[in-house]
Structure formats: structure tokens, C-alpha cells
Amino acid sequence: AQSVTQPDIHITVSEGASLELRCNYSYGATPYLFWYVQSPGQGLQLLLKYFSGDTLVQGIKGFEAEFKRSQSSFNLRKPSVHWSDAAEYFCAVGAGGSQGNLIFGKGTKLSVKP
Amino acid sequence: GAGVSQSPSNKVTEKGKDVELRCDPISGHTALYWYRQSLGQGLEFLIYFQGNSAPDKSGLPSDRFSAERTGGSVSTLTIQRTQQEDSAVYLCASSLSESYGYTFGSGTRLTVV
């Protein structure tokens, strides 16, 4: 069965510092991979997605993620964090085909220090 | 509409009462999903509708939970005889297909007292 692990529950970084949020998945084939962001009181917004091809994908708000098959990872990165990036970030995996739903990790809460 | 609309945004109900949560997906999106988000937890899949196919109900936690989607558009999630452990944010999402990713609504915060 598919599963997603986000090892870090809460991360604090200084504004302007770089960021990496970790995501590991379990799935036999190449999955669909997603990162979503949730601001307080809001729904989830899609940041980026990976299906195939180039393993480094660019998303909105200056985020990028790299798919590493050998490590079953899809880590999210940003070179310089802004205070407005403070939110909760969710990694998700999908099997595609007839299995239509995504499996989400438990999320990583990002705090940004001024 | 431009986005996924959920109503009500907040619902407080007494234990044992039934509640209905509504989701209005993006026009043309054939897939519709319900998830539950409890405090400190990730998103728990509940049910998935795809076009005219039978829904995937594998995530519904008990037979008190049911959902329908009328005319391939609006969906209603019904929780009968609510319990305190049902308190959570219920999120609806729609998509053209899984590969496009989901568009989420803002959710309904359900509080059972």
C-alpha cells in the first residue's frame, strides 16, 4: 500500500534562510507526487507536482522539489524563505489509474523567524 | 464557479444529531473527493467520486458516514448520529484527473458538543 512520511512535524527557519522539507513515500512503481501548502484557516493549495521526466520540478512561490527514486524521496526546497511562507506543508502520493485518491503525509508546520 | 465551494464554513452540532456538509466543485471537474483533517493529523481520505462510476467508499470510517453526488456535480456528505470524535475539518476537492492535482475548498469545521 502507498504511504507518505514527513519526518519533521515542525521546522523553524529564519527569514532569508534556505528551506528543505523532507518527504519519503512508499510505492512500488513511479508514483504521482505532490506538494500542497495550507495557510491557517484555508484549504490546501497545490505548489507543484511530479509525474515523469525531469526529476527537478519547479512550482509556484519559488518552490522546487526533486524526485529521487533511489531514496524514495520528494523533498521540497526554497532558496530564501519569506515570512509569508509560514504555513503547513503536505506531501502526497497517488498511484494513478483507477486508484484516484491521493495519500497525504501528516504535514510539516513551518515557522519563520524575523 | 471559480473554485470549490463548501458550506457551511462552520457547524456546531449536538452529539447524536445528523449533519449535512455540502461541496460545489469546479464546473467540469469529473472527480470529487472528501477528506477529513483532525487536529495534528494529516488528511484522511473518506470517499471519491469519478464521473458516473460507483464511488470509492473505502475511507468512510463507519456506516454513520455517507455521501452522494447528484448530477455529477454537487456532493453532500452526511454524518448520522454525530459523535465527538467526528469533530474535524472536512475538506472537499475536485479535479479533472488525478494527474492534474486537486483543487481544495476551504473546508467545513465541524464541532460536536
mmCIF file of C-alpha atoms in Angstrom, chain A residues 20-99:
data_model
loop_
_atom_site.group_PDB
_atom_site.id
_atom_site.type_symbol
_atom_site.label_atom_id
_atom_site.label_comp_id
_atom_site.label_asym_id
_atom_site.label_seq_id
_atom_site.Cartn_x
_atom_site.Cartn_y
_atom_site.Cartn_z
ATOM 1 C CA GLU A 20 14.207 21.876 2.791
ATOM 2 C CA LEU A 21 11.163 19.862 3.827
ATOM 3 C CA ARG A 22 11.510 16.118 3.671
ATOM 4 C CA CYS A 23 9.094 13.628 2.183
ATOM 5 C CA ASN A 24 9.520 9.889 1.755
ATOM 6 C CA TYR A 25 6.996 7.675 0.043
ATOM 7 C CA SER A 26 6.320 4.008 -0.286
ATOM 8 C CA TYR A 27 5.065 2.743 -3.616
ATOM 9 C CA GLY A 28 6.245 0.042 -5.998
ATOM 10 C CA ALA A 29 6.177 1.973 -9.246
ATOM 11 C CA THR A 30 6.777 5.601 -10.097
ATOM 12 C CA PRO A 31 4.009 7.467 -8.362
ATOM 13 C CA TYR A 32 2.436 10.817 -8.896
ATOM 14 C CA LEU A 33 3.922 13.159 -6.265
ATOM 15 C CA PHE A 34 2.572 16.453 -4.997
ATOM 16 C CA TRP A 35 3.305 19.178 -2.503
ATOM 17 C CA TYR A 36 0.486 21.272 -1.058
ATOM 18 C CA VAL A 37 0.541 24.261 1.277
ATOM 19 C CA GLN A 38 -2.146 25.151 3.809
ATOM 20 C CA SER A 39 -2.280 28.578 5.407
ATOM 21 C CA PRO A 40 -4.202 28.900 8.695
ATOM 22 C CA GLY A 41 -7.941 28.543 8.187
ATOM 23 C CA GLN A 42 -7.545 27.868 4.495
ATOM 24 C CA GLY A 43 -7.845 24.919 2.180
ATOM 25 C CA LEU A 44 -4.828 23.353 0.520
ATOM 26 C CA GLN A 45 -3.097 24.927 -2.454
ATOM 27 C CA LEU A 46 -1.058 22.918 -4.952
ATOM 28 C CA LEU A 47 2.603 24.006 -5.016
ATOM 29 C CA LEU A 48 3.987 21.543 -7.553
ATOM 30 C CA LYS A 49 3.672 18.035 -8.925
ATOM 31 C CA TYR A 50 5.797 15.304 -10.488
ATOM 32 C CA PHE A 51 4.719 12.557 -12.867
ATOM 33 C CA SER A 52 7.688 11.733 -15.065
ATOM 34 C CA GLY A 53 10.579 13.300 -16.904
ATOM 35 C CA ASP A 54 12.870 15.846 -15.326
ATOM 36 C CA THR A 55 13.293 14.940 -11.669
ATOM 37 C CA LEU A 56 13.618 18.575 -10.582
ATOM 38 C CA VAL A 57 10.271 20.310 -10.775
ATOM 39 C CA GLN A 58 9.523 23.971 -10.301
ATOM 40 C CA GLY A 59 6.417 25.212 -8.580
ATOM 41 C CA ILE A 60 4.724 28.389 -7.534
ATOM 42 C CA LYS A 61 6.057 30.872 -4.974
ATOM 43 C CA GLY A 62 9.677 29.986 -5.754
ATOM 44 C CA PHE A 63 9.469 26.384 -4.525
ATOM 45 C CA GLU A 64 11.068 23.392 -6.184
ATOM 46 C CA ALA A 65 11.211 19.682 -5.433
ATOM 47 C CA GLU A 66 13.474 16.858 -6.511
ATOM 48 C CA PHE A 67 12.337 13.298 -7.094
ATOM 49 C CA LYS A 68 14.974 10.753 -6.081
ATOM 50 C CA ARG A 69 13.876 7.240 -6.924
ATOM 51 C CA SER A 70 16.810 5.601 -5.151
ATOM 52 C CA GLN A 71 15.842 7.298 -1.899
ATOM 53 C CA SER A 72 12.061 7.212 -2.419
ATOM 54 C CA SER A 73 12.095 10.902 -1.640
ATOM 55 C CA PHE A 74 10.496 14.052 -2.947
ATOM 56 C CA ASN A 75 11.921 16.878 -0.846
ATOM 57 C CA LEU A 76 10.665 20.433 -1.150
ATOM 58 C CA ARG A 77 13.153 23.295 -1.269
ATOM 59 C CA LYS A 78 13.250 27.050 -1.375
ATOM 60 C CA PRO A 79 16.483 29.061 -1.504
ATOM 61 C CA SER A 80 15.254 32.038 0.524
ATOM 62 C CA VAL A 81 12.233 31.856 2.811
ATOM 63 C CA HIS A 82 9.837 34.775 3.227
ATOM 64 C CA TRP A 83 7.706 35.403 6.311
ATOM 65 C CA SER A 84 4.609 34.703 4.212
ATOM 66 C CA ASP A 85 5.796 31.122 3.686
ATOM 67 C CA ALA A 86 4.820 30.268 7.261
ATOM 68 C CA ALA A 87 2.183 27.565 6.827
ATOM 69 C CA GLU A 88 1.724 23.808 6.901
ATOM 70 C CA TYR A 89 3.096 21.775 4.039
ATOM 71 C CA PHE A 90 1.763 18.414 2.915
ATOM 72 C CA CYS A 91 3.361 15.861 0.637
ATOM 73 C CA ALA A 92 1.040 13.484 -1.219
ATOM 74 C CA VAL A 93 1.380 10.413 -3.402
ATOM 75 C CA GLY A 94 -1.017 8.937 -5.925
ATOM 76 C CA ALA A 95 -0.997 5.680 -7.796
ATOM 77 C CA GLY A 96 -2.872 6.906 -10.801
ATOM 78 C CA GLY A 97 -5.177 4.846 -12.944
ATOM 79 C CA SER A 98 -8.295 3.612 -11.250
ATOM 80 C CA GLN A 99 -6.949 4.415 -7.792
#
